[in-house]
PDB file of C-alpha atoms in Angstrom:
ATOM      1  CA  MET A   8       5.915  11.658 -31.371  1.00 98.00           C
ATOM      2  CA  TYR A   9       4.103   9.527 -34.215  1.00 98.00           C
ATOM      3  CA  GLU A  10       6.290   6.278 -33.267  1.00 98.00           C
ATOM      4  CA  THR A  11       5.205   6.951 -29.715  1.00 98.00           C
ATOM      5  CA  MET A  12       1.336   7.314 -31.022  1.00 98.00           C
ATOM      6  CA  LEU A  13       2.187   3.973 -32.908  1.00 98.00           C
ATOM      7  CA  VAL A  14       3.318   2.211 -29.874  1.00 98.00           C
ATOM      8  CA  SER A  15       0.366   3.084 -27.886  1.00 98.00           C
ATOM      9  CA  ARG A  16      -2.210   2.567 -30.414  1.00 98.00           C
ATOM     10  CA  PHE A  17      -0.392  -0.999 -31.054  1.00 98.00           C
ATOM     11  CA  PHE A  18      -0.126  -1.621 -27.605  1.00 98.00           C
ATOM     12  CA  GLU A  19      -4.284  -1.035 -27.535  1.00 98.00           C
ATOM     13  CA  GLU A  20      -5.026  -3.185 -30.026  1.00 98.00           C
ATOM     14  CA  ALA A  21      -2.884  -6.142 -28.757  1.00 98.00           C
ATOM     15  CA  ILE A  22      -4.775  -5.674 -25.260  1.00 97.00           C
ATOM     16  CA  GLU A  23      -7.957  -5.439 -27.288  1.00 96.00           C
ATOM     17  CA  ALA A  24      -7.624  -8.685 -28.722  1.00 96.00           C
ATOM     18  CA  ILE A  25      -6.288 -10.828 -25.436  1.00 97.00           C
ATOM     19  CA  TYR A  26      -9.058  -9.117 -23.628  1.00 96.00           C
ATOM     20  CA  LEU A  27     -11.561 -10.994 -25.482  1.00 95.00           C
ATOM     21  CA  GLU A  28     -10.192 -14.031 -25.059  1.00 95.00           C
ATOM     22  CA  GLY A  29     -12.142 -16.243 -23.021  1.00 94.00           C
ATOM     23  CA  LYS A  30     -15.123 -13.756 -23.502  1.00 92.00           C
ATOM     24  CA  LYS A  31     -16.577 -15.062 -26.653  1.00 86.00           C
ATOM     25  CA  PRO A  32     -19.383 -16.091 -27.464  1.00 87.00           C
ATOM     26  CA  VAL A  33     -21.191 -14.616 -23.531  1.00 88.00           C
ATOM     27  CA  PHE A  34     -19.335 -11.601 -22.878  1.00 89.00           C
ATOM     28  CA  ASN A  35     -18.246 -12.252 -19.042  1.00 90.00           C
ATOM     29  CA  MET A  36     -16.048  -9.436 -17.496  1.00 90.00           C
ATOM     30  CA  ALA A  37     -14.727 -12.238 -15.103  1.00 92.00           C
ATOM     31  CA  LYS A  38     -13.238 -14.413 -17.735  1.00 94.00           C
ATOM     32  CA  GLY A  39     -10.083 -14.402 -19.859  1.00 95.00           C
ATOM     33  CA  PRO A  40      -6.421 -13.743 -19.124  1.00 96.00           C
ATOM     34  CA  ILE A  41      -7.384 -10.020 -18.458  1.00 96.00           C
ATOM     35  CA  PRO A  42     -10.531  -9.978 -16.061  1.00 93.00           C
ATOM     36  CA  GLY A  43     -12.154  -6.677 -14.723  1.00 93.00           C
ATOM     37  CA  GLU A  44     -12.733  -3.530 -16.747  1.00 94.00           C
ATOM     38  CA  MET A  45     -10.631  -2.421 -19.617  1.00 96.00           C
ATOM     39  CA  HIS A  46     -10.555   1.474 -20.734  1.00 96.00           C
ATOM     40  CA  LEU A  47      -8.928   2.051 -24.158  1.00 97.00           C
ATOM     41  CA  SER A  48      -7.419   5.184 -25.323  1.00 97.00           C
ATOM     42  CA  ASN A  49      -7.519   4.583 -28.863  1.00 97.00           C
ATOM     43  CA  GLY A  50      -7.933   7.991 -30.601  1.00 97.00           C
ATOM     44  CA  GLN A  51      -6.319  10.014 -27.472  1.00 98.00           C
ATOM     45  CA  GLU A  52      -2.861   9.673 -28.298  1.00 98.00           C
ATOM     46  CA  PRO A  53      -2.452  13.244 -29.252  1.00 98.00           C
ATOM     47  CA  CYS A  54      -3.148  14.334 -25.712  1.00 98.00           C
ATOM     48  CA  ALA A  55      -0.663  12.367 -24.631  1.00 98.00           C
ATOM     49  CA  VAL A  56       2.114  12.971 -26.824  1.00 98.00           C
ATOM     50  CA  GLY A  57       1.957  16.480 -27.665  1.00 98.00           C
ATOM     51  CA  VAL A  58       2.266  17.161 -23.852  1.00 98.00           C
ATOM     52  CA  CYS A  59       4.788  14.320 -22.475  1.00 98.00           C
ATOM     53  CA  ALA A  60       6.722  15.093 -25.257  1.00 98.00           C
ATOM     54  CA  HIS A  61       8.334  18.306 -23.161  1.00 98.00           C
ATOM     55  CA  LEU A  62       8.549  16.589 -19.812  1.00 98.00           C
ATOM     56  CA  THR A  63      11.411  14.390 -18.203  1.00 96.00           C
ATOM     57  CA  SER A  64      11.311  11.431 -15.977  1.00 94.00           C
ATOM     58  CA  SER A  65      11.889  14.005 -12.780  1.00 94.00           C
ATOM     59  CA  ASP A  66       8.410  15.502 -14.309  1.00 98.00           C
ATOM     60  CA  ILE A  67       5.226  14.077 -12.368  1.00 98.00           C
ATOM     61  CA  VAL A  68       1.944  12.861 -14.560  1.00 98.00           C
ATOM     62  CA  THR A  69      -1.289  11.902 -12.857  1.00 98.00           C
ATOM     63  CA  SER A  70      -3.683  10.268 -14.961  1.00 97.00           C
ATOM     64  CA  THR A  71      -7.070   8.630 -15.222  1.00 97.00           C
ATOM     65  CA  HIS A  72      -9.085   5.458 -15.460  1.00 96.00           C
ATOM     66  CA  ARG A  73      -7.744   5.519 -19.331  1.00 96.00           C
ATOM     67  CA  PRO A  74      -3.758   5.853 -18.817  1.00 97.00           C
ATOM     68  CA  HIS A  75      -2.096   3.699 -21.286  1.00 98.00           C
ATOM     69  CA  HIS A  76      -1.383   6.315 -24.100  1.00 98.00           C
ATOM     70  CA  ALA A  77      -0.105   8.775 -20.979  1.00 98.00           C
ATOM     71  CA  ALA A  78       1.620   6.248 -19.572  1.00 98.00           C
ATOM     72  CA  ILE A  79       3.369   5.428 -22.918  1.00 98.00           C
ATOM     73  CA  ALA A  80       4.385   8.744 -23.726  1.00 98.00           C
ATOM     74  CA  LYS A  81       5.691   9.454 -20.028  1.00 98.00           C
ATOM     75  CA  GLY A  82       8.256   6.313 -20.583  1.00 98.00           C
ATOM     76  CA  VAL A  83       6.679   4.312 -18.117  1.00 98.00           C
ATOM     77  CA  ASP A  84       8.329   0.738 -18.567  1.00 98.00           C
ATOM     78  CA  LEU A  85       6.033  -1.100 -21.505  1.00 98.00           C
ATOM     79  CA  ALA A  86       6.876  -4.636 -20.349  1.00 98.00           C
ATOM     80  CA  ARG A  87       6.403  -3.827 -16.528  1.00 98.00           C
ATOM     81  CA  MET A  88       3.153  -2.257 -17.466  1.00 98.00           C
ATOM     82  CA  ALA A  89       1.846  -5.160 -19.790  1.00 98.00           C
ATOM     83  CA  ALA A  90       2.478  -7.420 -17.209  1.00 98.00           C
ATOM     84  CA  GLU A  91       0.988  -5.342 -14.423  1.00 97.00           C
ATOM     85  CA  ILE A  92      -2.328  -5.401 -16.801  1.00 97.00           C
ATOM     86  CA  PHE A  93      -2.315  -9.515 -17.043  1.00 97.00           C
ATOM     87  CA  GLY A  94      -1.871  -9.487 -13.068  1.00 96.00           C
ATOM     88  CA  LYS A  95       1.503 -10.806 -13.102  1.00 97.00           C
ATOM     89  CA  LYS A  96       3.864 -10.834 -10.504  1.00 95.00           C
ATOM     90  CA  THR A  97       6.713  -8.752 -12.514  1.00 97.00           C
ATOM     91  CA  GLY A  98       3.801  -5.932 -12.966  1.00 97.00           C
ATOM     92  CA  LEU A  99       4.561  -2.473 -11.996  1.00 97.00           C
ATOM     93  CA  SER A 100       2.929  -3.045  -8.750  1.00 94.00           C
ATOM     94  CA  GLY A 101       3.313  -6.989  -8.670  1.00 94.00           C
ATOM     95  CA  GLY A 102       0.114  -7.062 -10.303  1.00 93.00           C
ATOM     96  CA  ARG A 103      -1.847  -5.919  -7.937  1.00 91.00           C
ATOM     97  CA  GLY A 104      -3.292  -2.772  -9.253  1.00 91.00           C
ATOM     98  CA  GLY A 105      -4.335  -3.485 -13.049  1.00 93.00           C
ATOM     99  CA  HIS A 106      -4.681  -1.080 -15.664  1.00 95.00           C
ATOM    100  CA  MET A 107      -6.638   1.443 -14.012  1.00 95.00           C
ATOM    101  CA  HIS A 108      -3.780   1.656 -11.307  1.00 95.00           C
ATOM    102  CA  ILE A 109      -0.534   1.775 -12.983  1.00 96.00           C
ATOM    103  CA  PHE A 110       2.562   3.378 -10.695  1.00 96.00           C
ATOM    104  CA  ASP A 111       5.850   3.544 -11.994  1.00 97.00           C
ATOM    105  CA  PRO A 112       8.234   5.924  -9.541  1.00 96.00           C
ATOM    106  CA  ASP A 113      11.473   5.683 -11.988  1.00 97.00           C
ATOM    107  CA  VAL A 114       9.420   8.224 -14.208  1.00 97.00           C
ATOM    108  CA  ASN A 115       6.810   9.584 -11.921  1.00 97.00           C
ATOM    109  CA  PHE A 116       3.726   8.486 -13.311  1.00 98.00           C
ATOM    110  CA  SER A 117       0.352   7.131 -11.802  1.00 97.00           C
ATOM    111  CA  CYS A 118      -3.112   6.985 -12.476  1.00 96.00           C
ATOM    112  CA  SER A 119      -6.693   6.057 -10.782  1.00 94.00           C
ATOM    113  CA  GLY A 120      -9.780   4.631 -11.209  1.00 93.00           C
ATOM    114  CA  ILE A 121     -11.782   7.525  -9.113  1.00 93.00           C
ATOM    115  CA  ILE A 122     -12.662  10.503 -11.253  1.00 93.00           C
ATOM    116  CA  ALA A 123     -10.206  13.276 -10.655  1.00 93.00           C
ATOM    117  CA  GLN A 124      -8.280  11.484  -8.264  1.00 94.00           C
ATOM    118  CA  GLY A 125      -5.172  12.576  -9.294  1.00 96.00           C
ATOM    119  CA  MET A 126      -5.411  16.315  -9.439  1.00 97.00           C
ATOM    120  CA  GLY A 127      -4.549  16.886  -5.687  1.00 97.00           C
ATOM    121  CA  PRO A 128      -1.648  14.486  -5.524  1.00 97.00           C
ATOM    122  CA  ALA A 129      -0.482  16.239  -8.724  1.00 98.00           C
ATOM    123  CA  VAL A 130      -0.725  19.627  -6.520  1.00 98.00           C
ATOM    124  CA  GLY A 131       0.625  18.502  -3.784  1.00 98.00           C
ATOM    125  CA  ALA A 132       3.642  17.119  -6.135  1.00 98.00           C
ATOM    126  CA  ALA A 133       4.066  20.543  -7.335  1.00 98.00           C
ATOM    127  CA  LEU A 134       3.926  22.246  -4.119  1.00 98.00           C
ATOM    128  CA  SER A 135       6.160  19.806  -2.628  1.00 97.00           C
ATOM    129  CA  ARG A 136       9.021  20.674  -5.740  1.00 95.00           C
ATOM    130  CA  LYS A 137       8.330  24.085  -5.142  1.00 96.00           C
ATOM    131  CA  MET A 138       9.089  23.812  -0.991  1.00 96.00           C
ATOM    132  CA  GLN A 139      12.008  22.092  -1.641  1.00 96.00           C
ATOM    133  CA  GLY A 140      13.676  24.291  -4.225  1.00 95.00           C
ATOM    134  CA  ARG A 141      13.810  21.325  -7.094  1.00 94.00           C
ATOM    135  CA  ASP A 142      13.208  21.316 -10.704  1.00 92.00           C
ATOM    136  CA  GLY A 143      10.360  20.090 -12.154  1.00 96.00           C
ATOM    137  CA  VAL A 144       6.430  20.505 -13.096  1.00 98.00           C
ATOM    138  CA  ALA A 145       3.431  18.104 -12.512  1.00 98.00           C
ATOM    139  CA  VAL A 146       0.890  17.192 -14.885  1.00 98.00           C
ATOM    140  CA  SER A 147      -2.709  16.253 -14.419  1.00 98.00           C
ATOM    141  CA  TYR A 148      -4.943  14.300 -17.089  1.00 98.00           C
ATOM    142  CA  ILE A 149      -8.736  14.164 -16.385  1.00 97.00           C
ATOM    143  CA  GLY A 150     -11.400  13.904 -18.612  1.00 96.00           C
ATOM    144  CA  GLU A 151     -13.740  16.815 -19.592  1.00 95.00           C
ATOM    145  CA  GLY A 152     -16.831  15.046 -17.223  1.00 95.00           C
ATOM    146  CA  ALA A 153     -14.162  15.673 -13.883  1.00 96.00           C
ATOM    147  CA  ALA A 154     -14.181  19.477 -14.836  1.00 95.00           C
ATOM    148  CA  ASN A 155     -17.693  19.446 -13.052  1.00 95.00           C
ATOM    149  CA  GLN A 156     -16.228  17.864  -9.907  1.00 94.00           C
ATOM    150  CA  GLY A 157     -15.315  19.476  -6.726  1.00 95.00           C
ATOM    151  CA  ALA A 158     -11.953  18.787  -6.569  1.00 96.00           C
ATOM    152  CA  PHE A 159     -11.459  20.621 -10.300  1.00 97.00           C
ATOM    153  CA  HIS A 160     -12.101  23.821  -8.528  1.00 97.00           C
ATOM    154  CA  GLU A 161      -9.990  23.072  -5.334  1.00 97.00           C
ATOM    155  CA  THR A 162      -7.225  22.321  -6.940  1.00 98.00           C
ATOM    156  CA  LEU A 163      -7.135  24.491  -9.721  1.00 98.00           C
ATOM    157  CA  ASN A 164      -7.755  27.347  -6.776  1.00 98.00           C
ATOM    158  CA  LEU A 165      -5.126  26.098  -4.375  1.00 98.00           C
ATOM    159  CA  ALA A 166      -2.755  26.028  -7.204  1.00 98.00           C
ATOM    160  CA  ALA A 167      -3.369  29.350  -8.720  1.00 98.00           C
ATOM    161  CA  LEU A 168      -3.414  30.899  -5.096  1.00 98.00           C
ATOM    162  CA  TRP A 169       0.202  29.152  -4.458  1.00 98.00           C
ATOM    163  CA  LYS A 170       1.277  29.825  -8.084  1.00 98.00           C
ATOM    164  CA  LEU A 171       2.680  26.204  -8.302  1.00 98.00           C
ATOM    165  CA  PRO A 172       4.288  24.721 -11.400  1.00 98.00           C
ATOM    166  CA  VAL A 173       1.390  22.204 -12.284  1.00 98.00           C
ATOM    167  CA  ILE A 174      -0.686  22.090 -15.597  1.00 98.00           C
ATOM    168  CA  PHE A 175      -4.267  20.632 -15.892  1.00 98.00           C
ATOM    169  CA  VAL A 176      -4.726  18.715 -19.068  1.00 98.00           C
ATOM    170  CA  ILE A 177      -8.460  17.977 -20.044  1.00 98.00           C
ATOM    171  CA  GLU A 178      -9.006  15.379 -22.686  1.00 98.00           C
ATOM    172  CA  ASP A 179     -12.516  16.220 -23.886  1.00 97.00           C
ATOM    173  CA  ASN A 180     -13.748  13.152 -25.506  1.00 96.00           C
ATOM    174  CA  ALA A 181     -17.441  14.861 -25.629  1.00 95.00           C
ATOM    175  CA  TRP A 182     -18.494  11.906 -23.373  1.00 95.00           C
ATOM    176  CA  GLY A 183     -18.621  11.172 -19.571  1.00 94.00           C
ATOM    177  CA  ILE A 184     -19.120   7.342 -19.976  1.00 93.00           C
ATOM    178  CA  SER A 185     -22.318   7.800 -21.614  1.00 94.00           C
ATOM    179  CA  VAL A 186     -23.130  11.326 -20.942  1.00 95.00           C
ATOM    180  CA  ALA A 187     -22.864  13.721 -23.505  1.00 95.00           C
ATOM    181  CA  LYS A 188     -20.719  16.949 -22.367  1.00 94.00           C
ATOM    182  CA  SER A 189     -23.585  19.202 -24.198  1.00 93.00           C
ATOM    183  CA  ALA A 190     -25.989  17.672 -21.407  1.00 95.00           C
ATOM    184  CA  SER A 191     -23.723  18.136 -18.523  1.00 94.00           C
ATOM    185  CA  THR A 192     -21.497  21.007 -18.839  1.00 95.00           C
ATOM    186  CA  ALA A 193     -22.570  25.043 -18.997  1.00 95.00           C
ATOM    187  CA  ILE A 194     -19.723  26.102 -21.002  1.00 95.00           C
ATOM    188  CA  PRO A 195     -18.792  25.329 -24.540  1.00 94.00           C
ATOM    189  CA  ASN A 196     -15.069  24.427 -23.184  1.00 95.00           C
ATOM    190  CA  ASN A 197     -13.475  24.129 -20.110  1.00 97.00           C
ATOM    191  CA  ALA A 198     -10.626  26.589 -20.823  1.00 97.00           C
ATOM    192  CA  LEU A 199     -12.920  29.064 -20.416  1.00 97.00           C
ATOM    193  CA  ARG A 200     -12.924  28.247 -16.383  1.00 97.00           C
ATOM    194  CA  ALA A 201      -9.004  29.241 -16.296  1.00 98.00           C
ATOM    195  CA  SER A 202      -9.882  32.728 -15.747  1.00 97.00           C
ATOM    196  CA  ALA A 203     -11.910  32.193 -12.679  1.00 97.00           C
ATOM    197  CA  TYR A 204      -8.496  31.037 -11.096  1.00 97.00           C
ATOM    198  CA  GLY A 205      -6.516  33.629 -12.917  1.00 97.00           C
ATOM    199  CA  MET A 206      -4.392  30.826 -15.054  1.00 98.00           C
ATOM    200  CA  PRO A 207      -3.799  30.916 -18.422  1.00 98.00           C
ATOM    201  CA  GLY A 208      -6.542  28.923 -20.696  1.00 98.00           C
ATOM    202  CA  HIS A 209      -5.358  27.180 -23.813  1.00 98.00           C
ATOM    203  CA  HIS A 210      -8.592  25.464 -25.580  1.00 98.00           C
ATOM    204  CA  VAL A 211      -6.800  22.947 -28.522  1.00 98.00           C
ATOM    205  CA  THR A 212      -9.174  21.985 -31.347  1.00 97.00           C
ATOM    206  CA  GLY A 213      -8.681  19.245 -34.287  1.00 97.00           C
ATOM    207  CA  ASN A 214      -7.249  16.303 -31.982  1.00 98.00           C
ATOM    208  CA  ASP A 215      -3.843  17.757 -33.340  1.00 97.00           C
ATOM    209  CA  PRO A 216      -0.390  16.656 -31.647  1.00 98.00           C
ATOM    210  CA  ILE A 217       1.545  19.683 -33.121  1.00 98.00           C
ATOM    211  CA  ALA A 218      -1.092  22.158 -31.599  1.00 98.00           C
ATOM    212  CA  ILE A 219      -1.256  20.156 -28.466  1.00 98.00           C
ATOM    213  CA  PHE A 220       2.655  20.304 -28.314  1.00 98.00           C
ATOM    214  CA  ALA A 221       2.530  24.335 -29.011  1.00 98.00           C
ATOM    215  CA  ALA A 222       0.349  24.761 -26.303  1.00 98.00           C
ATOM    216  CA  ALA A 223       1.762  22.162 -23.910  1.00 98.00           C
ATOM    217  CA  GLY A 224       5.201  23.933 -24.419  1.00 98.00           C
ATOM    218  CA  GLU A 225       3.922  27.073 -23.422  1.00 98.00           C
ATOM    219  CA  ALA A 226       2.097  26.360 -20.322  1.00 98.00           C
ATOM    220  CA  ILE A 227       5.029  24.037 -19.207  1.00 98.00           C
ATOM    221  CA  ALA A 228       7.561  26.640 -19.880  1.00 98.00           C
ATOM    222  CA  LEU A 229       5.488  29.245 -17.696  1.00 98.00           C
ATOM    223  CA  ALA A 230       5.410  26.767 -14.905  1.00 98.00           C
ATOM    224  CA  ARG A 231       9.570  25.906 -15.152  1.00 97.00           C
ATOM    225  CA  SER A 232       9.835  29.727 -14.707  1.00 97.00           C
ATOM    226  CA  GLY A 233       7.672  30.156 -11.733  1.00 96.00           C
ATOM    227  CA  GLY A 234       4.870  31.610 -13.609  1.00 97.00           C
ATOM    228  CA  GLY A 235       2.381  29.359 -11.898  1.00 98.00           C
ATOM    229  CA  PRO A 236      -0.313  26.583 -13.323  1.00 98.00           C
ATOM    230  CA  SER A 237      -2.416  26.821 -16.620  1.00 98.00           C
ATOM    231  CA  LEU A 238      -4.958  24.492 -17.905  1.00 98.00           C
ATOM    232  CA  ILE A 239      -4.919  23.299 -21.219  1.00 98.00           C
ATOM    233  CA  ASP A 240      -8.681  22.054 -22.862  1.00 98.00           C
ATOM    234  CA  ILE A 241      -7.904  19.487 -25.441  1.00 98.00           C
ATOM    235  CA  GLU A 242     -11.001  18.330 -28.032  1.00 98.00           C
ATOM    236  CA  THR A 243     -10.060  14.881 -28.849  1.00 98.00           C
ATOM    237  CA  ASP A 244     -11.964  11.730 -30.129  1.00 97.00           C
ATOM    238  CA  ARG A 245     -12.288   8.377 -28.163  1.00 96.00           C
ATOM    239  CA  LEU A 246     -12.584   5.635 -30.841  1.00 96.00           C
ATOM    240  CA  ALA A 247     -13.271   2.903 -28.690  1.00 92.00           C
ATOM    241  CA  GLY A 248     -16.317   2.665 -26.275  1.00 93.00           C
ATOM    242  CA  HIS A 249     -16.539   3.778 -22.657  1.00 95.00           C
ATOM    243  CA  PHE A 250     -14.954   0.321 -21.607  1.00 94.00           C
ATOM    244  CA  MET A 251     -14.554  -2.914 -23.430  1.00 92.00           C
ATOM    245  CA  GLY A 252     -17.897  -4.329 -23.937  1.00 89.00           C
ATOM    246  CA  ASP A 253     -20.229  -1.080 -24.156  1.00 92.00           C
ATOM    247  CA  ALA A 254     -22.094  -1.593 -26.711  1.00 91.00           C
ATOM    248  CA  GLU A 255     -22.288   2.460 -26.962  1.00 93.00           C
ATOM    249  CA  ALA A 256     -25.649   2.733 -27.819  1.00 94.00           C
ATOM    250  CA  TYR A 257     -25.986   6.225 -26.667  1.00 95.00           C
ATOM    251  CA  ARG A 258     -23.618   7.698 -29.894  1.00 95.00           C
ATOM    252  CA  PRO A 259     -25.566   9.321 -32.802  1.00 95.00           C
ATOM    253  CA  LYS A 260     -25.663   7.230 -35.885  1.00 95.00           C
ATOM    254  CA  GLY A 261     -22.725   7.600 -37.905  1.00 95.00           C
ATOM    255  CA  GLU A 262     -20.809   9.422 -35.488  1.00 95.00           C
ATOM    256  CA  LEU A 263     -18.092   6.274 -34.644  1.00 95.00           C
ATOM    257  CA  GLU A 264     -17.641   6.155 -38.423  1.00 96.00           C
ATOM    258  CA  ALA A 265     -16.919   9.823 -38.740  1.00 96.00           C
ATOM    259  CA  LEU A 266     -14.698  10.181 -35.704  1.00 97.00           C
ATOM    260  CA  ARG A 267     -12.586   7.015 -37.145  1.00 96.00           C
ATOM    261  CA  ALA A 268     -12.838   8.754 -40.348  1.00 97.00           C
ATOM    262  CA  ARG A 269     -10.386  11.695 -38.853  1.00 97.00           C
ATOM    263  CA  ASP A 270      -8.197   9.190 -36.832  1.00 98.00           C
ATOM    264  CA  PRO A 271      -5.484  11.231 -35.702  1.00 98.00           C
ATOM    265  CA  ILE A 272      -2.556   8.539 -36.537  1.00 98.00           C
ATOM    266  CA  PRO A 273      -3.151   7.880 -40.465  1.00 98.00           C
ATOM    267  CA  ALA A 274      -3.661  11.868 -40.209  1.00 98.00           C
ATOM    268  CA  PHE A 275      -0.111  12.764 -38.786  1.00 98.00           C
ATOM    269  CA  ALA A 276       1.382  10.619 -40.942  1.00 97.00           C
ATOM    270  CA  ARG A 277       0.132  12.069 -44.038  1.00 97.00           C
ATOM    271  CA  ARG A 278       1.134  15.326 -42.395  1.00 97.00           C
ATOM    272  CA  LEU A 279       4.320  14.405 -42.156  1.00 97.00           C
ATOM    273  CA  GLN A 280       4.619  13.075 -45.676  1.00 96.00           C
ATOM    274  CA  SER A 281       3.413  16.204 -46.548  1.00 97.00           C
ATOM    275  CA  GLU A 282       5.919  18.334 -45.322  1.00 96.00           C
ATOM    276  CA  ASP A 283       8.771  15.991 -46.357  1.00 95.00           C
ATOM    277  CA  ALA A 284       9.424  15.033 -42.736  1.00 96.00           C
ATOM    278  CA  LEU A 285       9.245  11.285 -43.116  1.00 95.00           C
ATOM    279  CA  SER A 286       9.316   8.669 -46.624  1.00 96.00           C
ATOM    280  CA  ASP A 287       7.136   6.015 -47.027  1.00 96.00           C
ATOM    281  CA  ALA A 288      10.450   4.011 -45.832  1.00 97.00           C
ATOM    282  CA  ASP A 289      10.602   5.969 -42.686  1.00 97.00           C
ATOM    283  CA  LEU A 290       6.973   5.399 -41.912  1.00 97.00           C
ATOM    284  CA  ALA A 291       7.358   1.735 -42.427  1.00 97.00           C
ATOM    285  CA  ALA A 292      10.573   1.306 -40.356  1.00 98.00           C
ATOM    286  CA  ILE A 293       8.955   3.293 -37.442  1.00 98.00           C
ATOM    287  CA  SER A 294       5.762   1.165 -37.835  1.00 98.00           C
ATOM    288  CA  ASP A 295       8.059  -1.705 -37.431  1.00 98.00           C
ATOM    289  CA  ARG A 296      10.059  -0.428 -34.514  1.00 98.00           C
ATOM    290  CA  ALA A 297       6.939   0.224 -32.792  1.00 98.00           C
ATOM    291  CA  ARG A 298       5.288  -3.264 -33.232  1.00 98.00           C
ATOM    292  CA  SER A 299       8.404  -5.003 -32.115  1.00 98.00           C
ATOM    293  CA  LYS A 300       8.429  -2.920 -28.680  1.00 98.00           C
ATOM    294  CA  VAL A 301       4.755  -4.060 -28.082  1.00 98.00           C
ATOM    295  CA  ASP A 302       5.168  -7.961 -29.034  1.00 98.00           C
ATOM    296  CA  ASP A 303       8.070  -7.866 -26.592  1.00 98.00           C
ATOM    297  CA  ALA A 304       6.135  -6.312 -24.048  1.00 98.00           C
ATOM    298  CA  ILE A 305       3.150  -8.874 -24.470  1.00 98.00           C
ATOM    299  CA  GLY A 306       5.431 -11.357 -24.713  1.00 98.00           C
ATOM    300  CA  PHE A 307       7.021 -11.185 -21.329  1.00 98.00           C
ATOM    301  CA  ALA A 308       3.471 -10.375 -19.916  1.00 98.00           C
ATOM    302  CA  ARG A 309       2.350 -13.573 -21.362  1.00 97.00           C
ATOM    303  CA  GLU A 310       5.787 -15.578 -20.049  1.00 98.00           C
ATOM    304  CA  SER A 311       5.383 -13.885 -16.707  1.00 98.00           C
ATOM    305  CA  ALA A 312       4.199 -15.983 -13.622  1.00 97.00           C
ATOM    306  CA  TYR A 313       1.494 -14.816 -11.442  1.00 96.00           C
ATOM    307  CA  PRO A 314       1.864 -13.965  -7.772  1.00 94.00           C
ATOM    308  CA  GLU A 315       1.650 -17.057  -5.380  1.00 93.00           C
ATOM    309  CA  PRO A 316      -1.738 -17.137  -2.954  1.00 89.00           C
ATOM    310  CA  ASP A 317       0.014 -16.447   0.230  1.00 89.00           C
ATOM    311  CA  GLU A 318       1.477 -12.727  -1.510  1.00 88.00           C
ATOM    312  CA  ALA A 319      -2.123 -11.774  -1.595  1.00 83.00           C
ATOM    313  CA  LEU A 320      -1.843  -9.626   1.787  1.00 85.00           C
ATOM    314  CA  ASP A 321       2.112  -8.806   0.926  1.00 85.00           C
ATOM    315  CA  LYS A 322       2.313  -4.821   0.385  1.00 78.00           C
ATOM    316  CA  VAL A 323      -1.359  -4.128   1.423  1.00 79.00           C
ATOM    317  CA  PHE A 324      -2.866  -2.568   4.783  1.00 78.00           C
ATOM    318  CA  VAL A 325      -4.716  -5.496   6.401  1.00 75.00           C
TER     319      VAL A 325
END
């Protein structure tokens, strides 16, 4: 789990640096090798590894517009994911989807730029597995803002009614773009909403990968045993803006500095050391492996070719 968190962080740091190429001194989202919006997942790595450590490639994950950490934890091909973000023809979707639309059927991962969009497909996938008598659970990641969408309530209702093997995971980073959760949500945590649909609700604080692993293990075991859905609400931290270029003027003074001071990756490393699980040499070796994986993926993406212009209408409905 620690190594996967590092791969995710190093990947985001690499993407952040490359994204800014060609966008200085005047920020223009259309410029550089990675045009368009970019939503980094720095700080939310525990949500990904704590849940996905329980999953296999046959389980299904749907994620949000901020998907890189969940994709990496699910085992999405890192090189082809990087190439997809660059818009290269070697990408997972031939460079057509970009960073908010990552699909890897080999490990049953998908995401969408539309809020709460992945909830319906996750419930549908869980229904399919149940009707076919096949093993596998579905996990739907959403942000805390999505819990106020109609799709949230529709999917929880059907999942509970049909007792489907699906787990809803809310990454509560306290901000829906620039709107504070306290200004948009009537209850202190969304795990309270689980009881309205007769399913277990877990509220995990501290952005702690071990606590998330424990809650996810209970929920996924219940789903695999035929016990139906669960909801996991995780308090996490967004260490970057909503998107690259976000001035973050909505944050209270000192908030970002406080969040960075409790960065979950150094905190997890200190914990592993204090419990004699890893030595300094172990941590250094893990860091080197993680860095190498990211360097290889970024190198593959940079060296890959762009699609030819006459391929623009391939694989789309026209």
